[in-house]
mmCIF file of C-alpha atoms in Angstrom:
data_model
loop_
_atom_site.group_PDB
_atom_site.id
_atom_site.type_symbol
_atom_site.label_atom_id
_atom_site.label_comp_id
_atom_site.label_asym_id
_atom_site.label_seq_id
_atom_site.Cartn_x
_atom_site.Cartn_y
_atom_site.Cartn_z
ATOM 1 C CA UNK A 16 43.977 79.453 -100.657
ATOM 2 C CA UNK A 17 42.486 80.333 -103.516
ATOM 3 C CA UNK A 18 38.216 80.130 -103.811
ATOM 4 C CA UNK A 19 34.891 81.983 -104.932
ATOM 5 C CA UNK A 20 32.312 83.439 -103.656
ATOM 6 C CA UNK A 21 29.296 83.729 -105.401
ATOM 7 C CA UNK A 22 25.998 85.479 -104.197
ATOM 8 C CA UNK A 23 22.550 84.612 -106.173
ATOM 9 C CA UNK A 24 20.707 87.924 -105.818
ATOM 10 C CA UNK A 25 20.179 88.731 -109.264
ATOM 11 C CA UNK A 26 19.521 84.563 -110.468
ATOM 12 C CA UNK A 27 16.499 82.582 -110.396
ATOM 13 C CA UNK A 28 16.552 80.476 -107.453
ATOM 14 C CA UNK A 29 16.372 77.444 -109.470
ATOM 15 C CA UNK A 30 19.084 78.335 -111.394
ATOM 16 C CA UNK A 31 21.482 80.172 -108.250
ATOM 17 C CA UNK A 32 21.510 76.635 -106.867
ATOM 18 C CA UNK A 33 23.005 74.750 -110.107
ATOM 19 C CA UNK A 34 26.709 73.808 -110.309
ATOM 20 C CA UNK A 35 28.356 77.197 -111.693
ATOM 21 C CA UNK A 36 30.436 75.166 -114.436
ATOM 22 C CA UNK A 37 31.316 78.859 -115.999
ATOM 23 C CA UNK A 38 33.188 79.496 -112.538
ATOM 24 C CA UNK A 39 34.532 76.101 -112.325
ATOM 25 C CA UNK A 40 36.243 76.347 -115.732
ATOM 26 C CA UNK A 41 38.271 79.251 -114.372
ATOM 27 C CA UNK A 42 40.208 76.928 -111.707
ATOM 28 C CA UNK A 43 43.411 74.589 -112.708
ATOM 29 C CA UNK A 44 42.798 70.841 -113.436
ATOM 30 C CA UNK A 45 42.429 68.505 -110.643
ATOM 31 C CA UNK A 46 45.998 67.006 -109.998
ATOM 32 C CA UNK A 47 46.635 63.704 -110.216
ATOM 33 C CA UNK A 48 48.248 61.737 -108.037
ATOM 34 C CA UNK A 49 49.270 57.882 -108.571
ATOM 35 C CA UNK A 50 49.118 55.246 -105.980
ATOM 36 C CA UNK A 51 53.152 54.748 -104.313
ATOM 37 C CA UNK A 52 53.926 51.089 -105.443
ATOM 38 C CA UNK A 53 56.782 50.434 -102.717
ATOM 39 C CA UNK A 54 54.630 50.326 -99.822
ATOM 40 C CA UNK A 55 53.379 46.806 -97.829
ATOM 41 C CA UNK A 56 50.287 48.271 -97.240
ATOM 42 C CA UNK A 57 48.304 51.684 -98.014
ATOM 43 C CA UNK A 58 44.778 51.152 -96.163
ATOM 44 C CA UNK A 59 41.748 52.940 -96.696
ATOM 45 C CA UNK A 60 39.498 54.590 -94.089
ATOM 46 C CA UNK A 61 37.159 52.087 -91.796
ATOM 47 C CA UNK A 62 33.582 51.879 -92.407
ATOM 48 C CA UNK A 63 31.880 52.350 -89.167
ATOM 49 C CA UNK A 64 30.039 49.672 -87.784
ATOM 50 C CA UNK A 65 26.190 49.684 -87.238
ATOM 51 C CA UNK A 66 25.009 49.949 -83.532
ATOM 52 C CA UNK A 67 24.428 46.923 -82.025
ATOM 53 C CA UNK A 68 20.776 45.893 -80.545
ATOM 54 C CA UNK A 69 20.095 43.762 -77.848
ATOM 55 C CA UNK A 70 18.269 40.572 -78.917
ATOM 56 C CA UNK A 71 14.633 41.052 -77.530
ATOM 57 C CA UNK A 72 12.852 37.377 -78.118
ATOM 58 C CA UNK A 73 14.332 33.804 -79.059
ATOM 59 C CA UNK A 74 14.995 32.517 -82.369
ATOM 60 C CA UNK A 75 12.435 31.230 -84.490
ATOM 61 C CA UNK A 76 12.899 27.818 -84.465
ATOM 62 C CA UNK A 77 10.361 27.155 -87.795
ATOM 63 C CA UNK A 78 12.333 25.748 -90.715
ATOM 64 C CA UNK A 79 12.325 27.637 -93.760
ATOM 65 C CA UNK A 80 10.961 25.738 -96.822
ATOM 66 C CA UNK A 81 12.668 26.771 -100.813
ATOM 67 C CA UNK A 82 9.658 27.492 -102.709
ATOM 68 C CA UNK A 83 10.266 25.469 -107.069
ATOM 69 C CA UNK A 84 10.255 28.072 -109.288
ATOM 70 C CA UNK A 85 8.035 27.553 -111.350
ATOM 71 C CA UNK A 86 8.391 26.880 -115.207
ATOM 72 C CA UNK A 87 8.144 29.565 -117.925
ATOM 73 C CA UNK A 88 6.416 30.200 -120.733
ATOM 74 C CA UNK A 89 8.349 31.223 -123.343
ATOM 75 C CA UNK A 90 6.836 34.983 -122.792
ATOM 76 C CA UNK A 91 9.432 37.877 -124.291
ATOM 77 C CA UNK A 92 11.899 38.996 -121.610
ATOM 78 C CA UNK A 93 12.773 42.679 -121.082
ATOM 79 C CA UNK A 94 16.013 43.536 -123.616
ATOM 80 C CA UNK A 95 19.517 44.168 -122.063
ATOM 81 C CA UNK A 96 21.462 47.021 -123.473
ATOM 82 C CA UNK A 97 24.858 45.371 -123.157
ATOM 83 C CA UNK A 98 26.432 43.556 -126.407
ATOM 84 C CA UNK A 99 25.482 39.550 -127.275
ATOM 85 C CA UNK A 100 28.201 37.600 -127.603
ATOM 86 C CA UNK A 101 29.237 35.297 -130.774
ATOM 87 C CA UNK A 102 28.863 32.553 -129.738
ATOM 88 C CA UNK A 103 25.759 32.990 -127.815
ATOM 89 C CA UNK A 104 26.999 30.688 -125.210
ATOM 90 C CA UNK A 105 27.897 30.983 -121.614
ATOM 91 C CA UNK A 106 31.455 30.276 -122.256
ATOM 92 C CA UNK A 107 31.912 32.794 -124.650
ATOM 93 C CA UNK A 108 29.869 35.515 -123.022
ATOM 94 C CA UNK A 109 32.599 34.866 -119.710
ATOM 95 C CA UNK A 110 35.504 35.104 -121.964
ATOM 96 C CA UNK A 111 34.387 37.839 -123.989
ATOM 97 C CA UNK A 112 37.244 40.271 -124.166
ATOM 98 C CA UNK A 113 35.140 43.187 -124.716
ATOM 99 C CA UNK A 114 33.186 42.868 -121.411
ATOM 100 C CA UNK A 115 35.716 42.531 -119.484
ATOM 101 C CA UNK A 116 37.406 45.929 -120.338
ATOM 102 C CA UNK A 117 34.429 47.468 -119.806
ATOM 103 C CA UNK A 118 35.000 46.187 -116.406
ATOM 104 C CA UNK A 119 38.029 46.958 -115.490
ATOM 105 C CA UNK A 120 38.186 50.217 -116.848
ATOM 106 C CA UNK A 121 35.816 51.274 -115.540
ATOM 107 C CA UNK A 122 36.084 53.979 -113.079
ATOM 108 C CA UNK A 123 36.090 53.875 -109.117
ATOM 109 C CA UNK A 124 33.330 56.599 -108.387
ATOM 110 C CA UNK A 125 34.521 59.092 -105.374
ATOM 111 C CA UNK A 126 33.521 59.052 -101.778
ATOM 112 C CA UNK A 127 34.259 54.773 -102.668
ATOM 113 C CA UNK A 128 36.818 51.855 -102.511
ATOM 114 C CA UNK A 129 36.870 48.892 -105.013
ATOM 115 C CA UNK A 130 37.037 45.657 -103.282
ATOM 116 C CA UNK A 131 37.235 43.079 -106.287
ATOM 117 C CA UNK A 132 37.587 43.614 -110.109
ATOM 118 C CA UNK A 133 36.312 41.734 -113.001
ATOM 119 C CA UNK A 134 35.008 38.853 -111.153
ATOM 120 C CA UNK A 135 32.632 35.861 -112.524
ATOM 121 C CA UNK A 136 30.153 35.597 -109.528
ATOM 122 C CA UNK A 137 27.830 38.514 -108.412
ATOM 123 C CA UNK A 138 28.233 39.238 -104.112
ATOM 124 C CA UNK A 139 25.910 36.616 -101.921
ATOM 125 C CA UNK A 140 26.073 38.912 -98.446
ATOM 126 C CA UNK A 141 23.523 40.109 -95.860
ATOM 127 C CA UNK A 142 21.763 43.418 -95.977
ATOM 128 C CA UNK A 143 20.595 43.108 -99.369
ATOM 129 C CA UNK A 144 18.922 46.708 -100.514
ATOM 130 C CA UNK A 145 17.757 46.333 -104.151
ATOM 131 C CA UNK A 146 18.651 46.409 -107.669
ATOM 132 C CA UNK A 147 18.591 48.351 -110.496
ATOM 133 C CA UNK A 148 19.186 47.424 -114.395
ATOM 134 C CA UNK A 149 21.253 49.886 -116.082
ATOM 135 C CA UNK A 150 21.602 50.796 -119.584
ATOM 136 C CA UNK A 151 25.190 51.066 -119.375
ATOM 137 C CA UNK A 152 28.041 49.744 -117.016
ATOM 138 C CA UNK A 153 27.959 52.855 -115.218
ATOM 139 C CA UNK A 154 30.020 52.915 -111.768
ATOM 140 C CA UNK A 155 28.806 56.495 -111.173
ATOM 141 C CA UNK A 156 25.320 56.019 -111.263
ATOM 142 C CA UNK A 157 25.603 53.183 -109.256
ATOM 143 C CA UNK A 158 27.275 54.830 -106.767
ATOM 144 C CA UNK A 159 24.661 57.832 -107.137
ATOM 145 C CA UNK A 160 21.619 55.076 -106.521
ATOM 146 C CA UNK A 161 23.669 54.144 -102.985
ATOM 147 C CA UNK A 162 24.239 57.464 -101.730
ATOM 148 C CA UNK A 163 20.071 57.763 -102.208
ATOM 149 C CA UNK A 164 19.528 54.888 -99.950
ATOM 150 C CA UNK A 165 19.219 55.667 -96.218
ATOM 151 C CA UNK A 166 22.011 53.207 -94.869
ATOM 152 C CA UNK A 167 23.648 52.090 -98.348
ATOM 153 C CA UNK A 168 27.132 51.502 -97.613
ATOM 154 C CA UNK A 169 28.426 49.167 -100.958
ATOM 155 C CA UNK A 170 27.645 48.250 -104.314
ATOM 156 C CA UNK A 171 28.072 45.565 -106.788
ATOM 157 C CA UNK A 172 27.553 46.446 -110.474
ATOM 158 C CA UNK A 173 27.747 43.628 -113.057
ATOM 159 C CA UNK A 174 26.826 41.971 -116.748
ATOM 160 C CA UNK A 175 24.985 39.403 -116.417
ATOM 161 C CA UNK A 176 23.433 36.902 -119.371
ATOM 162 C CA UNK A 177 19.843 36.297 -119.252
ATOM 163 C CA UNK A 178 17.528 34.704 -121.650
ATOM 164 C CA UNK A 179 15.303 36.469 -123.946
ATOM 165 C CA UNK A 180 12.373 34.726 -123.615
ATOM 166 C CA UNK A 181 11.305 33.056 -120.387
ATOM 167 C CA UNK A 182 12.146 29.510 -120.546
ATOM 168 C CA UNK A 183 10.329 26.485 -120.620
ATOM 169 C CA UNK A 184 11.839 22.951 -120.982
ATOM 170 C CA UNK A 185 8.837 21.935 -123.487
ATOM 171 C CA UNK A 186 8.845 24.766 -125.816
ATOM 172 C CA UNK A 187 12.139 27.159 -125.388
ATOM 173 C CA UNK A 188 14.062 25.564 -123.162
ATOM 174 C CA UNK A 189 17.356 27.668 -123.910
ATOM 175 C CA UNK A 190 16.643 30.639 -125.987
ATOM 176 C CA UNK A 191 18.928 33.146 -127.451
ATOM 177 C CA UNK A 192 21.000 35.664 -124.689
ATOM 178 C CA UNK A 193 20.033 39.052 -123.635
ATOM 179 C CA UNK A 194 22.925 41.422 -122.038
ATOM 180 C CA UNK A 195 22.622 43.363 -118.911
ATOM 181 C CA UNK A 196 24.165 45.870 -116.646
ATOM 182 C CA UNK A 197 22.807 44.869 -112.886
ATOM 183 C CA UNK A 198 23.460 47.130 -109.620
ATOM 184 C CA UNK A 199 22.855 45.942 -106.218
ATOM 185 C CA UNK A 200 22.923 47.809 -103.230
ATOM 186 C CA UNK A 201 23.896 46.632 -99.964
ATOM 187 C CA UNK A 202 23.650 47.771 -96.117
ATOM 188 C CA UNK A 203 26.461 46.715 -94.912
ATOM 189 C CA UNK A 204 30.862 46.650 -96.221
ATOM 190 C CA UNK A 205 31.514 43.836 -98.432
ATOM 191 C CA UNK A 206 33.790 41.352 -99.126
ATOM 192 C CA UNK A 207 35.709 39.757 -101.806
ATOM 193 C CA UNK A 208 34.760 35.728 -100.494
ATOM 194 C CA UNK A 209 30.926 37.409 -100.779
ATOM 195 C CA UNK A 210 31.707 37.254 -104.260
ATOM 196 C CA UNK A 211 30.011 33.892 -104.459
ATOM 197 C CA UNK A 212 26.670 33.701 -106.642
ATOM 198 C CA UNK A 213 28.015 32.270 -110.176
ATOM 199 C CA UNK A 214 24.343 32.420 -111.426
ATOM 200 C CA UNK A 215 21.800 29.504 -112.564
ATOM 201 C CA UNK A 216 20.330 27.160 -114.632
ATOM 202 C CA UNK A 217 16.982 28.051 -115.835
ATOM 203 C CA UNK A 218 16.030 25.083 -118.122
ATOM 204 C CA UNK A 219 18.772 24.513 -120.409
ATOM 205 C CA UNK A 220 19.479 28.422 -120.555
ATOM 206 C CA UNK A 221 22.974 28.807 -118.295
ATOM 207 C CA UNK A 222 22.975 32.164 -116.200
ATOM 208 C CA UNK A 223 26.324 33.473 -116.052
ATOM 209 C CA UNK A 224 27.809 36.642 -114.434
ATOM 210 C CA UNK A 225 31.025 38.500 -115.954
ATOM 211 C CA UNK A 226 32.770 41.988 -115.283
ATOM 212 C CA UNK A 227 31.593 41.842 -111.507
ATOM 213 C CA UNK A 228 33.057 44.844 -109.536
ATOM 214 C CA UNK A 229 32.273 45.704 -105.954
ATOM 215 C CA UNK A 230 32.907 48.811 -103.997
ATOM 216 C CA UNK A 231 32.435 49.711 -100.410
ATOM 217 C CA UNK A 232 31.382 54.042 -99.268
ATOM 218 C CA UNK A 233 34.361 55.578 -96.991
ATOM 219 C CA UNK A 234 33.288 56.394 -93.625
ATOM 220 C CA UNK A 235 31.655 59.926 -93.391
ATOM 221 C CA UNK A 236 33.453 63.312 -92.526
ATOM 222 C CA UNK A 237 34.204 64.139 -88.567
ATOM 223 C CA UNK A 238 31.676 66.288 -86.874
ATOM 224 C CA UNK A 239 32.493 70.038 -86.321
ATOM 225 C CA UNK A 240 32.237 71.937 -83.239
ATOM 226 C CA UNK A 241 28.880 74.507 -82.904
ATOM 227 C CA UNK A 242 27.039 72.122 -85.811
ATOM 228 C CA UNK A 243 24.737 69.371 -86.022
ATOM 229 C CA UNK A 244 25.693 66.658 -88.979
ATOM 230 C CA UNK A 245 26.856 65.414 -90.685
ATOM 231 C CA UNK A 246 23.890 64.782 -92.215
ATOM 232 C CA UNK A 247 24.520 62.030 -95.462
ATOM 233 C CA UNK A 248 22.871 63.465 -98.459
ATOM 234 C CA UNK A 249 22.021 61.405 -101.821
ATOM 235 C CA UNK A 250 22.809 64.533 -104.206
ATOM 236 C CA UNK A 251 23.374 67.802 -103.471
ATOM 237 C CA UNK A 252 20.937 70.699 -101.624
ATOM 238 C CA UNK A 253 18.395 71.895 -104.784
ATOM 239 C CA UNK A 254 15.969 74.556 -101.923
ATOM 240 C CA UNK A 255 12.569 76.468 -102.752
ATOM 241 C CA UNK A 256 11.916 79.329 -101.424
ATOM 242 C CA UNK A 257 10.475 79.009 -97.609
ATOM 243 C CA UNK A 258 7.298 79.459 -95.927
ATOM 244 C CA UNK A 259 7.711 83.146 -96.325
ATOM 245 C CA UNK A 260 8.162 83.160 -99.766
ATOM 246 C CA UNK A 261 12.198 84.246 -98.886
ATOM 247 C CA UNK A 262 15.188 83.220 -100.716
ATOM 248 C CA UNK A 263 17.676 81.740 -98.103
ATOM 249 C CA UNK A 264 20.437 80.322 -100.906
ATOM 250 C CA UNK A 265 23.776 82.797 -99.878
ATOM 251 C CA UNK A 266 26.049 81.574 -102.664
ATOM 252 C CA UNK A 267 28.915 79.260 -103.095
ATOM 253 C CA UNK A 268 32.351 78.571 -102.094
ATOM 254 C CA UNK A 269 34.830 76.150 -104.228
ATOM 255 C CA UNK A 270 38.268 75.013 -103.403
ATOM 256 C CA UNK A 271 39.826 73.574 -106.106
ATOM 257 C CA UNK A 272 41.819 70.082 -105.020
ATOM 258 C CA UNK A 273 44.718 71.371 -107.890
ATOM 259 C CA UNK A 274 45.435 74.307 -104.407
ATOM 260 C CA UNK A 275 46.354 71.655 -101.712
ATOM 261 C CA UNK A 276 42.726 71.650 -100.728
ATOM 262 C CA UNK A 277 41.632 68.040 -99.561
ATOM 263 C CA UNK A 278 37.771 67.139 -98.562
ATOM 264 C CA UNK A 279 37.772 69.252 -95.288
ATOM 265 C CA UNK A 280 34.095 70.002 -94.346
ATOM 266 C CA UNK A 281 35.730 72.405 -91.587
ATOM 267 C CA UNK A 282 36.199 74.489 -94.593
ATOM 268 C CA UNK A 283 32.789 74.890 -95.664
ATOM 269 C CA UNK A 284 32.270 75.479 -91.586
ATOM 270 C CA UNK A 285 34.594 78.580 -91.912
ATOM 271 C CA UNK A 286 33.002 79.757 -95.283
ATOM 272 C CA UNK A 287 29.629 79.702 -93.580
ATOM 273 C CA UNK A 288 31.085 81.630 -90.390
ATOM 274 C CA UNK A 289 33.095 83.734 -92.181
ATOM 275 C CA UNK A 290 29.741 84.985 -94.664
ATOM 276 C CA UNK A 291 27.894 85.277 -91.184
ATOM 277 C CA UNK A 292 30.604 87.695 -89.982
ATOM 278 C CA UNK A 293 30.763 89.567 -92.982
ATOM 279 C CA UNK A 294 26.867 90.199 -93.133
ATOM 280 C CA UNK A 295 26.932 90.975 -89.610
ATOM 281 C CA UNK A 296 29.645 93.528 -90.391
ATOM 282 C CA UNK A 297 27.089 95.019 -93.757
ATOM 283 C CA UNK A 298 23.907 94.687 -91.811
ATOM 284 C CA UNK A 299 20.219 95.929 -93.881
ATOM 285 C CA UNK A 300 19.604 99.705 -93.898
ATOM 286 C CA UNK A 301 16.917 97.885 -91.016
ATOM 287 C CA UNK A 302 20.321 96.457 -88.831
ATOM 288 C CA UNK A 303 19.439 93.262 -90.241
ATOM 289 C CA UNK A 304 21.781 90.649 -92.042
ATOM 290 C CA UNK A 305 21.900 87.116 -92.716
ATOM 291 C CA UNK A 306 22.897 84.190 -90.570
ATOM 292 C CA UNK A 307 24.201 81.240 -92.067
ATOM 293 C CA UNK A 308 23.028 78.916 -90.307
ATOM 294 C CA UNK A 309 23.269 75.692 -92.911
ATOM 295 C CA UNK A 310 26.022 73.946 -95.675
ATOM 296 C CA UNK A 311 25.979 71.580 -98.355
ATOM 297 C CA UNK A 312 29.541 69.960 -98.761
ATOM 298 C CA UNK A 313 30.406 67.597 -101.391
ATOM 299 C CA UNK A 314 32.958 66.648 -103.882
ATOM 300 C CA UNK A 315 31.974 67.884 -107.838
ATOM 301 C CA UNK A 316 33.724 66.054 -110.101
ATOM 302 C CA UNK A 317 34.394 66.070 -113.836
ATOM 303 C CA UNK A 318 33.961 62.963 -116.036
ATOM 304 C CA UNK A 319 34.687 60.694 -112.936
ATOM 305 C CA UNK A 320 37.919 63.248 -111.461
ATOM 306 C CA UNK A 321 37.243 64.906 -108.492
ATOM 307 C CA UNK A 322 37.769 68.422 -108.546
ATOM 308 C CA UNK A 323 37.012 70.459 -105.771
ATOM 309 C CA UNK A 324 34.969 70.659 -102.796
ATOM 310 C CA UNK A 325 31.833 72.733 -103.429
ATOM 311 C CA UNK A 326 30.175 74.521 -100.281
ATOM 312 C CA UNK A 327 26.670 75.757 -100.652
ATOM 313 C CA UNK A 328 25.254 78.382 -97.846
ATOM 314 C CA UNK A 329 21.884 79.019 -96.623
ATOM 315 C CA UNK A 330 20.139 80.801 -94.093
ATOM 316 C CA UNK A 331 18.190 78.235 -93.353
ATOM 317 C CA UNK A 332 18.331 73.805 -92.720
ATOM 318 C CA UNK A 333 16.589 72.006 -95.277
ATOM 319 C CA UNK A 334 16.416 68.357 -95.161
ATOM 320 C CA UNK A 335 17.564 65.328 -97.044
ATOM 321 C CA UNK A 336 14.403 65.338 -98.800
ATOM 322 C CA UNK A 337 15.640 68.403 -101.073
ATOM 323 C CA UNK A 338 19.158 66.709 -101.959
ATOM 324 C CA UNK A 339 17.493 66.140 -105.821
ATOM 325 C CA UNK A 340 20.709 67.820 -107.741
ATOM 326 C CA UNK A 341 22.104 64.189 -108.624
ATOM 327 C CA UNK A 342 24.622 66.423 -110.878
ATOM 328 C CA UNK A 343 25.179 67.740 -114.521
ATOM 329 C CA UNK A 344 26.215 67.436 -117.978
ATOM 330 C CA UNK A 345 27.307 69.894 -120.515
ATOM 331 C CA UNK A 346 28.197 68.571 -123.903
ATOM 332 C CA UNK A 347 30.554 65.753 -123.567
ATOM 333 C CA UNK A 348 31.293 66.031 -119.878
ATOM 334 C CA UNK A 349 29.772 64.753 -116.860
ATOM 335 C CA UNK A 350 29.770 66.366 -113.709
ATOM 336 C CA UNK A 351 28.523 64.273 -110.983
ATOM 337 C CA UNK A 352 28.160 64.761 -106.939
ATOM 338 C CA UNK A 353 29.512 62.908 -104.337
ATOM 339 C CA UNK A 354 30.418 62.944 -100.266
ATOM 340 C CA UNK A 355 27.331 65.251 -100.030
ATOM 341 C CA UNK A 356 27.198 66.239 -96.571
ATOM 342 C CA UNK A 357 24.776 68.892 -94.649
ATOM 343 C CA UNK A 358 25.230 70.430 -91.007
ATOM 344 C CA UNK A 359 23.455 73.093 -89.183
ATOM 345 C CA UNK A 360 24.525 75.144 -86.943
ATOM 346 C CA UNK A 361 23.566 74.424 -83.290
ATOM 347 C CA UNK A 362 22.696 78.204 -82.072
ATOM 348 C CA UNK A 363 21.250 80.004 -84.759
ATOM 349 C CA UNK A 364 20.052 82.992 -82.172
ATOM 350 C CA UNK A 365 24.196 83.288 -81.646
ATOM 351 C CA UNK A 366 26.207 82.867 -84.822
ATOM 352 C CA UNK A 367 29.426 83.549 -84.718
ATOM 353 C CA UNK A 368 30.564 86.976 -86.394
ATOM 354 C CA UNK A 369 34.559 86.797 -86.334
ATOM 355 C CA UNK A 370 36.696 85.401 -89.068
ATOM 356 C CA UNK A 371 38.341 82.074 -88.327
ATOM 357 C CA UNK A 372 42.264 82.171 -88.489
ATOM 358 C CA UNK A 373 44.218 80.220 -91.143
#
């Protein structure tokens, strides 16, 4: 198994910690596979389920009253990035060949399954976390907004048609079409018969939805023996220095997925046992040496293919809170993050200091 090791004595700690795209270069491609087509059935991993909690008072028996919206007034509505079509009619925006590519070619981010393709409606499901415009009909930034929400676990990105101005039935009652590129987040797996919410009337203005996709997160790695975690992570480990002013980044490890290497976070496990071993083996003039006591795993991927799993060691657990490397770009590619897992090893005081066997 082929990898690298990289140690960030001589870089700027800001710097140590970014992807090392010069490195990655060096590795094959990422091989492809494509899905087997004489097969019943290929299922995914399970998502698992939320604990259940005990139901601690009665339900309210107080009936919920709809609030009218109220009318608009014609005030300047914020501009979509997305295309208007010709006509500027609801019809024509749903049958509007263009948009619908851009749906269904779009990518399916990793770490994620898609559940429906190219729909009309937007999802209607419980555990509703937010939403986010985008400028472009971007699955992997999506998919980067979930994995920064505590709990996220799916996410529906679509193009919806919205009016320009806000209407009123007096004065604008159905005013020209603005374009745009809508991400919701949600707590819980979703559905395909979620897929329900075909938009609105508002006035004579017609909200439609087109180039709906939803995807749902795979369930996270296993946990590994003599480490706490996983620990979900909504980018990848960016540290400061500590309280004591010390460095306590110890480098890299990659395994390219083009070497039979799969997303194994037991392998960053054995990186960060086997670095402990080998310090403990070149110990400080002092008798000193560095435990690694702390990983980052995670998938890097390039322009939407995954290839390789990264493992970043420290000598010391930082928290979620520092996860702020969301990924990079370097002239026309992308490289984006995703699985990002942390785990920290239960007994610091009593690392271990022999190499694993393969």
């Amino acid at each position: 198994m082929r990898c690298t090791l990289v140690l960030p004595a001589l870089m700027s700690l800001a710097a140590s910690q970014l992807i090392d795209l010069v490195a990655i270069d060096s590795f094959p491609d990422a091989v492809l596979v494509t899905a087997p087509l004489d097969v019943v059935t290929d299922t995914p991993p399970d998502v698992p389920a939320a604990p259940i909690e005990p139901i601690t008072k009665a339900p309210s028996r107080v009936r919920r009253h709809l609030v009218q919206k109220r009318d608009g007034n014609c005030s300047p509505q914020p501009a979509g990035y997305g295309p208007v079509t010709s006509p500027d009619t609801a019809a024509a925006f749903q049958a509007d060949p263009g948009l619908q590519a851009t749906s269904t070619n779009a990518p399916t981010p990793d770490g994620y399954t898609l559940v429906f393709n190219n729909k009309d409606a937007s999802l209607s499901a419980s555990n509703y976390m937010g939403l986010y415009t985008l400028k472009s009909f971007d699955t992997l930034e999506c998919a980067s907004k979930c994995d920064q929400a505590n709990g996220c676990q799916a996410f529906n990105l679509y193009i919806e048609r919205d009016p320009s101005l806000d209407p009123n039935k007096d004065n604008c009652p159905n005013p020209p079409s603005t374009t745009n590129y809508k991400c919701t987040l949600w707590g819980a797996p979703v559905a395909v018969e979620e897929a329900t919410n075909k938009g609105q009337y508002r006035d004579d203005f017609q909200v439609v939805i087109t180039g709906s996709n939803a995807y749902n997160k795979v369930a996270p790695p296993d946990p590994i023996n003599g480490y706490d975690g996983p620990t979900s992570l909504g980018g990848a480990i960016n540290a400061p220095l500590n309280s004591k002013g010390q460095n306590t980044y110890l480098g890299y490890k990659f395994f390219p997925f083009s070497q039979s290497q799969g997303y194994d976070t037991q392998t960053c496990a054995d990186s960060c046992n086997i670095q402990t071993a080998y310090n403990s083996r070149h110990p400080a003039a002092d008798g000193t040496y560095l435990t690694c006591t702390f990983f980052n795993a995670y998938v890097l991927s390039q322009n939407a293919i995954p290839q390789g799993l990264y493992c970043s060691l420290y000598s010391e657990t930082w928290a979620p809170s520092y996860a702020t490397n969301r990924g990079q770009t370097r002239g026309s590619d992308r490289y984006t993050i995703s699985r990002s897992y942390s785990y920290s090893l239960k007994n610091p005081s009593n690392p271990p200091t022999s190499t694993p066997n393969y």
